[in-house]
Amino acid sequence: MALAAVVFDLDGVLVDSEHLWEENWVAYAARHRTEWTAEDTASVQGMSAPEWAGYLAKRSGTPESAVDVERAVVDGMIAAIEAGEAPLLPGAGEMVREVSAKVPVALASSAARRVIDAVLDKHGLTGEFTATVSSAEVARGKPSPDVYLEAAARLGRSGEECLGVEDSGNGIRAAAAAGLTVIALPNPVYPPKPDALDLAAAVAENNDDVRRKLLAYLSGEFAEASGR
């Protein structure tokens, strides 16, 4: 089956923002006299906003609802984005623009809808995407395949017709479970485990490398070499 679309992750692929999520989780927990650890961050990575908000509410012992917890953290993220604290990763803008000029592209992110829209607007990329999906808009967050299946569907494609770009273990698992051909861009701070990397068709060093690999797959160069 020909590859005819690309689905990108957001945090850690297009923008440098993973640390901002952790900073906001840490700050919220600290306001409730609770220490948020690296293990907590690992536990919630890939979760949808309602899922991590529920975890944070329970972990911190707050009397606030998960909805209020989510709002507080997302407000902090939006402020950071507007202040320029979530820059595009090197080569990300060029990658999205060059690929979107060739095939439809979508976004499949664990970020809340407000964060997705704020990031794309901040960096002038909104018009490059045919579809964007937050995992809060589907039944289950990553590593379940739901957000990738929905992104592919909004492009009018099956998962098998799409390439996916992911940096995290749970993201790679989600994209692979949805049938996408996955290019991994391992997060240097939160690296995916070997079993997740094994699910990727290719591993890239940076976004320039991702761009080259995407274009090679879309041209059929990698497909012919792999016998796909």
Tab-separated table of N, CA, C and O in Angstrom, residues 3-78:
chain	number	residue	atom	x	y	z
A	3	LEU	N	2.387	4.883	0.584
A	3	LEU	CA	2.367	5.860	1.664
A	3	LEU	C	1.986	7.212	1.075
A	3	LEU	O	2.630	7.699	0.144
A	4	ALA	N	0.928	7.823	1.612
A	4	ALA	CA	0.380	9.008	0.965
A	4	ALA	C	0.045	10.133	1.933
A	4	ALA	O	-0.626	11.095	1.562
A	5	ALA	N	0.478	10.036	3.186
A	5	ALA	CA	0.204	11.075	4.175
A	5	ALA	C	1.187	10.930	5.323
A	5	ALA	O	1.805	9.874	5.496
A	6	VAL	N	1.317	11.991	6.119
A	6	VAL	CA	2.237	11.983	7.262
A	6	VAL	C	1.509	12.531	8.488
A	6	VAL	O	0.786	13.532	8.396
A	7	VAL	N	1.717	11.879	9.618
A	7	VAL	CA	1.147	12.328	10.887
A	7	VAL	C	2.296	12.610	11.860
A	7	VAL	O	3.093	11.715	12.153
A	8	PHE	N	2.366	13.838	12.330
A	8	PHE	CA	3.418	14.252	13.258
A	8	PHE	C	2.908	14.274	14.694
A	8	PHE	O	1.750	14.623	14.951
A	9	ASP	N	3.798	13.948	15.617
A	9	ASP	CA	3.591	14.267	17.025
A	9	ASP	C	3.972	15.742	17.199
A	9	ASP	O	4.568	16.346	16.296
A	10	LEU	N	3.657	16.310	18.344
A	10	LEU	CA	3.965	17.725	18.596
A	10	LEU	C	5.135	17.895	19.559
A	10	LEU	O	6.238	18.274	19.168
A	11	ASP	N	4.910	17.592	20.842
A	11	ASP	CA	5.948	17.782	21.863
A	11	ASP	C	7.138	16.870	21.588
A	11	ASP	O	6.995	15.652	21.501
A	12	GLY	N	8.321	17.465	21.469
A	12	GLY	CA	9.524	16.673	21.273
A	12	GLY	C	9.824	16.353	19.821
A	12	GLY	O	10.909	15.863	19.506
A	13	VAL	N	8.865	16.623	18.916
A	13	VAL	CA	9.094	16.443	17.477
A	13	VAL	C	9.126	17.798	16.785
A	13	VAL	O	10.071	18.120	16.075
A	14	LEU	N	8.098	18.590	16.999
A	14	LEU	CA	8.051	19.914	16.381
A	14	LEU	C	8.531	21.013	17.311
A	14	LEU	O	9.170	21.968	16.871
A	15	VAL	N	8.206	20.909	18.592
A	15	VAL	CA	8.593	21.958	19.535
A	15	VAL	C	9.299	21.374	20.753
A	15	VAL	O	9.069	20.218	21.132
A	16	ASP	N	10.143	22.202	21.331
A	16	ASP	CA	10.864	21.830	22.553
A	16	ASP	C	9.998	22.238	23.738
A	16	ASP	O	10.093	23.363	24.228
A	17	SER	N	9.129	21.326	24.183
A	17	SER	CA	8.156	21.702	25.210
A	17	SER	C	7.950	20.647	26.286
A	17	SER	O	7.220	20.884	27.249
A	18	GLU	N	8.580	19.490	26.147
A	18	GLU	CA	8.383	18.439	27.139
A	18	GLU	C	8.723	18.933	28.544
A	18	GLU	O	8.028	18.616	29.513
A	19	HIS	N	9.792	19.730	28.652
A	19	HIS	CA	10.219	20.212	29.969
A	19	HIS	C	9.187	21.156	30.576
A	19	HIS	O	9.053	21.247	31.797
A	20	LEU	N	8.441	21.882	29.710
A	20	LEU	CA	7.441	22.810	30.229
A	20	LEU	C	6.288	22.070	30.890
A	20	LEU	O	5.766	22.519	31.915
A	21	TRP	N	5.884	20.936	30.296
A	21	TRP	CA	4.855	20.122	30.937
A	21	TRP	C	5.327	19.687	32.319
A	21	TRP	O	4.603	19.812	33.311
A	22	GLU	N	6.562	19.183	32.380
A	22	GLU	CA	7.069	18.708	33.662
A	22	GLU	C	7.149	19.847	34.678
A	22	GLU	O	6.773	19.673	35.841
A	23	GLU	N	7.598	21.006	34.235
A	23	GLU	CA	7.687	22.151	35.142
A	23	GLU	C	6.318	22.511	35.706
A	23	GLU	O	6.184	22.837	36.896
A	24	ASN	N	5.298	22.453	34.880
A	24	ASN	CA	3.949	22.793	35.341
A	24	ASN	C	3.368	21.723	36.251
A	24	ASN	O	2.652	22.033	37.206
A	25	TRP	N	3.657	20.443	35.972
A	25	TRP	CA	3.208	19.379	36.875
A	25	TRP	C	3.903	19.509	38.233
A	25	TRP	O	3.272	19.372	39.280
A	26	VAL	N	5.218	19.765	38.199
A	26	VAL	CA	5.987	19.941	39.431
A	26	VAL	C	5.429	21.111	40.245
A	26	VAL	O	5.235	21.008	41.461
A	27	ALA	N	5.164	22.226	39.565
A	27	ALA	CA	4.694	23.420	40.251
A	27	ALA	C	3.323	23.198	40.877
A	27	ALA	O	3.070	23.615	42.017
A	28	TYR	N	2.440	22.523	40.139
A	28	TYR	CA	1.105	22.277	40.685
A	28	TYR	C	1.197	21.378	41.918
A	28	TYR	O	0.584	21.663	42.953
A	29	ALA	N	1.971	20.294	41.813
A	29	ALA	CA	2.128	19.391	42.950
A	29	ALA	C	2.741	20.114	44.146
A	29	ALA	O	2.311	19.924	45.297
A	30	ALA	N	3.737	20.975	43.874
A	30	ALA	CA	4.406	21.700	44.961
A	30	ALA	C	3.441	22.628	45.688
A	30	ALA	O	3.542	22.805	46.912
A	31	ARG	N	2.499	23.223	44.959
A	31	ARG	CA	1.511	24.096	45.603
A	31	ARG	C	0.633	23.314	46.581
A	31	ARG	O	0.017	23.893	47.475
A	32	HIS	N	0.624	21.992	46.398
A	32	HIS	CA	-0.152	21.131	47.297
A	32	HIS	C	0.773	20.262	48.166
A	32	HIS	O	0.387	19.185	48.621
A	33	ARG	N	2.006	20.780	48.329
A	33	ARG	CA	2.985	20.167	49.227
A	33	ARG	C	3.265	18.711	48.872
A	33	ARG	O	3.416	17.843	49.745
A	34	THR	N	3.366	18.452	47.580
A	34	THR	CA	3.668	17.120	47.079
A	34	THR	C	4.854	17.209	46.130
A	34	THR	O	4.932	18.147	45.320
A	35	GLU	N	5.765	16.259	46.222
A	35	GLU	CA	6.913	16.239	45.315
A	35	GLU	C	6.569	15.416	44.077
A	35	GLU	O	6.219	14.243	44.174
A	36	TRP	N	6.665	16.042	42.921
A	36	TRP	CA	6.471	15.356	41.636
A	36	TRP	C	7.827	14.852	41.169
A	36	TRP	O	8.774	15.618	41.064
A	37	THR	N	7.947	13.567	40.870
A	37	THR	CA	9.238	12.965	40.550
A	37	THR	C	9.358	12.640	39.060
A	37	THR	O	8.381	12.696	38.300
A	38	ALA	N	10.573	12.278	38.663
A	38	ALA	CA	10.805	11.836	37.283
A	38	ALA	C	9.975	10.602	36.964
A	38	ALA	O	9.527	10.413	35.822
A	39	GLU	N	9.741	9.773	37.967
A	39	GLU	CA	8.911	8.586	37.764
A	39	GLU	C	7.463	8.975	37.466
A	39	GLU	O	6.794	8.339	36.648
A	40	ASP	N	6.988	10.035	38.109
A	40	ASP	CA	5.648	10.526	37.802
A	40	ASP	C	5.567	11.010	36.354
A	40	ASP	O	4.587	10.722	35.644
A	41	THR	N	6.580	11.742	35.929
A	41	THR	CA	6.598	12.221	34.544
A	41	THR	C	6.563	11.053	33.572
A	41	THR	O	5.811	11.061	32.592
A	42	ALA	N	7.378	10.040	33.839
A	42	ALA	CA	7.398	8.867	32.970
A	42	ALA	C	6.041	8.174	32.939
A	42	ALA	O	5.605	7.668	31.896
A	43	SER	N	5.357	8.188	34.058
A	43	SER	CA	4.053	7.517	34.151
A	43	SER	C	2.990	8.202	33.294
A	43	SER	O	2.108	7.538	32.744
A	44	VAL	N	3.052	9.531	33.197
A	44	VAL	CA	1.987	10.250	32.494
A	44	VAL	C	2.325	10.594	31.050
A	44	VAL	O	1.446	11.061	30.313
A	45	GLN	N	3.551	10.378	30.630
A	45	GLN	CA	3.907	10.708	29.252
A	45	GLN	C	3.018	9.940	28.283
A	45	GLN	O	2.857	8.728	28.387
A	46	GLY	N	2.462	10.667	27.338
A	46	GLY	CA	1.583	10.055	26.353
A	46	GLY	C	0.127	10.066	26.753
A	46	GLY	O	-0.749	9.866	25.918
A	47	MET	N	-0.165	10.286	28.042
A	47	MET	CA	-1.557	10.339	28.481
A	47	MET	C	-2.261	11.558	27.887
A	47	MET	O	-1.638	12.583	27.621
A	48	SER	N	-3.562	11.430	27.690
A	48	SER	CA	-4.357	12.592	27.291
A	48	SER	C	-4.462	13.547	28.471
A	48	SER	O	-4.170	13.179	29.622
A	49	ALA	N	-4.901	14.784	28.196
A	49	ALA	CA	-5.018	15.775	29.268
A	49	ALA	C	-5.947	15.313	30.393
A	49	ALA	O	-5.589	15.433	31.579
A	50	PRO	N	-7.127	14.753	30.093
A	50	PRO	CA	-7.966	14.268	31.196
A	50	PRO	C	-7.295	13.163	32.009
A	50	PRO	O	-7.475	13.083	33.229
A	51	GLU	N	-6.494	12.330	31.329
A	51	GLU	CA	-5.823	11.234	32.036
A	51	GLU	C	-4.735	11.743	32.969
A	51	GLU	O	-4.684	11.359	34.140
A	52	TRP	N	-3.843	12.628	32.474
A	52	TRP	CA	-2.778	13.107	33.367
A	52	TRP	C	-3.328	14.025	34.444
A	52	TRP	O	-2.801	14.083	35.560
A	53	ALA	N	-4.395	14.757	34.135
A	53	ALA	CA	-4.994	15.629	35.149
A	53	ALA	C	-5.568	14.805	36.296
A	53	ALA	O	-5.458	15.174	37.472
A	54	GLY	N	-6.184	13.668	35.959
A	54	GLY	CA	-6.697	12.778	36.998
A	54	GLY	C	-5.576	12.213	37.847
A	54	GLY	O	-5.692	12.121	39.085
A	55	TYR	N	-4.477	11.846	37.190
A	55	TYR	CA	-3.305	11.322	37.909
A	55	TYR	C	-2.746	12.397	38.839
A	55	TYR	O	-2.455	12.130	40.017
A	56	LEU	N	-2.578	13.620	38.310
A	56	LEU	CA	-2.006	14.711	39.108
A	56	LEU	C	-2.924	15.079	40.271
A	56	LEU	O	-2.447	15.354	41.383
A	57	ALA	N	-4.219	15.073	40.043
A	57	ALA	CA	-5.158	15.384	41.124
A	57	ALA	C	-5.020	14.386	42.261
A	57	ALA	O	-4.956	14.759	43.442
A	58	LYS	N	-4.950	13.102	41.909
A	58	LYS	CA	-4.812	12.062	42.932
A	58	LYS	C	-3.456	12.126	43.609
A	58	LYS	O	-3.355	12.024	44.841
A	59	ARG	N	-2.417	12.335	42.815
A	59	ARG	CA	-1.041	12.352	43.335
A	59	ARG	C	-0.828	13.515	44.304
A	59	ARG	O	-0.150	13.364	45.328
A	60	SER	N	-1.423	14.664	44.001
A	60	SER	CA	-1.195	15.856	44.824
A	60	SER	C	-2.168	15.968	45.989
A	60	SER	O	-1.967	16.779	46.893
A	61	GLY	N	-3.226	15.184	45.956
A	61	GLY	CA	-4.223	15.256	47.014
A	61	GLY	C	-5.043	16.528	47.001
A	61	GLY	O	-5.627	16.927	48.012
A	62	THR	N	-5.117	17.177	45.842
A	62	THR	CA	-5.858	18.433	45.741
A	62	THR	C	-7.362	18.202	45.899
A	62	THR	O	-7.890	17.168	45.478
A	63	PRO	N	-8.069	19.176	46.454
A	63	PRO	CA	-9.531	19.095	46.495
A	63	PRO	C	-10.152	19.495	45.157
A	63	PRO	O	-11.367	19.342	44.964
A	64	GLU	N	-9.340	20.021	44.231
A	64	GLU	CA	-9.856	20.456	42.941
A	64	GLU	C	-10.193	19.256	42.056
A	64	GLU	O	-9.606	18.177	42.199
A	65	SER	N	-11.112	19.459	41.141
A	65	SER	CA	-11.467	18.409	40.186
A	65	SER	C	-10.370	18.263	39.139
A	65	SER	O	-9.533	19.162	38.957
A	66	ALA	N	-10.380	17.136	38.430
A	66	ALA	CA	-9.416	16.925	37.353
A	66	ALA	C	-9.557	18.001	36.280
A	66	ALA	O	-8.557	18.435	35.690
A	67	VAL	N	-10.767	18.460	36.039
A	67	VAL	CA	-10.994	19.532	35.059
A	67	VAL	C	-10.268	20.805	35.492
A	67	VAL	O	-9.626	21.488	34.678
A	68	ASP	N	-10.351	21.139	36.783
A	68	ASP	CA	-9.677	22.338	37.289
A	68	ASP	C	-8.165	22.175	37.262
A	68	ASP	O	-7.429	23.131	36.982
A	69	VAL	N	-7.688	20.964	37.554
A	69	VAL	CA	-6.245	20.696	37.503
A	69	VAL	C	-5.741	20.879	36.078
A	69	VAL	O	-4.711	21.526	35.835
A	70	GLU	N	-6.456	20.301	35.130
A	70	GLU	CA	-6.069	20.445	33.720
A	70	GLU	C	-6.021	21.910	33.318
A	70	GLU	O	-5.072	22.362	32.678
A	71	ARG	N	-7.030	22.665	33.698
A	71	ARG	CA	-7.091	24.075	33.323
A	71	ARG	C	-5.892	24.839	33.874
A	71	ARG	O	-5.276	25.652	33.170
A	72	ALA	N	-5.530	24.567	35.117
A	72	ALA	CA	-4.411	25.274	35.741
A	72	ALA	C	-3.099	24.986	35.014
A	72	ALA	O	-2.308	25.904	34.743
A	73	VAL	N	-2.861	23.719	34.696
A	73	VAL	CA	-1.614	23.344	34.016
A	73	VAL	C	-1.594	23.893	32.591
A	73	VAL	O	-0.578	24.441	32.135
A	74	VAL	N	-2.706	23.762	31.890
A	74	VAL	CA	-2.761	24.256	30.511
A	74	VAL	C	-2.613	25.776	30.471
A	74	VAL	O	-1.944	26.319	29.579
A	75	ASP	N	-3.185	26.480	31.437
A	75	ASP	CA	-2.982	27.931	31.510
A	75	ASP	C	-1.500	28.262	31.621
A	75	ASP	O	-1.005	29.206	30.985
A	76	GLY	N	-0.779	27.475	32.421
A	76	GLY	CA	0.659	27.676	32.555
A	76	GLY	C	1.389	27.400	31.257
A	76	GLY	O	2.333	28.122	30.888
A	77	MET	N	0.964	26.385	30.539
A	77	MET	CA	1.572	26.065	29.243
A	77	MET	C	1.323	27.177	28.231
A	77	MET	O	2.242	27.569	27.488
A	78	ILE	N	0.109	27.675	28.175
A	78	ILE	CA	-0.217	28.737	27.225
A	78	ILE	C	0.620	29.985	27.500
A	78	ILE	O	1.141	30.624	26.579
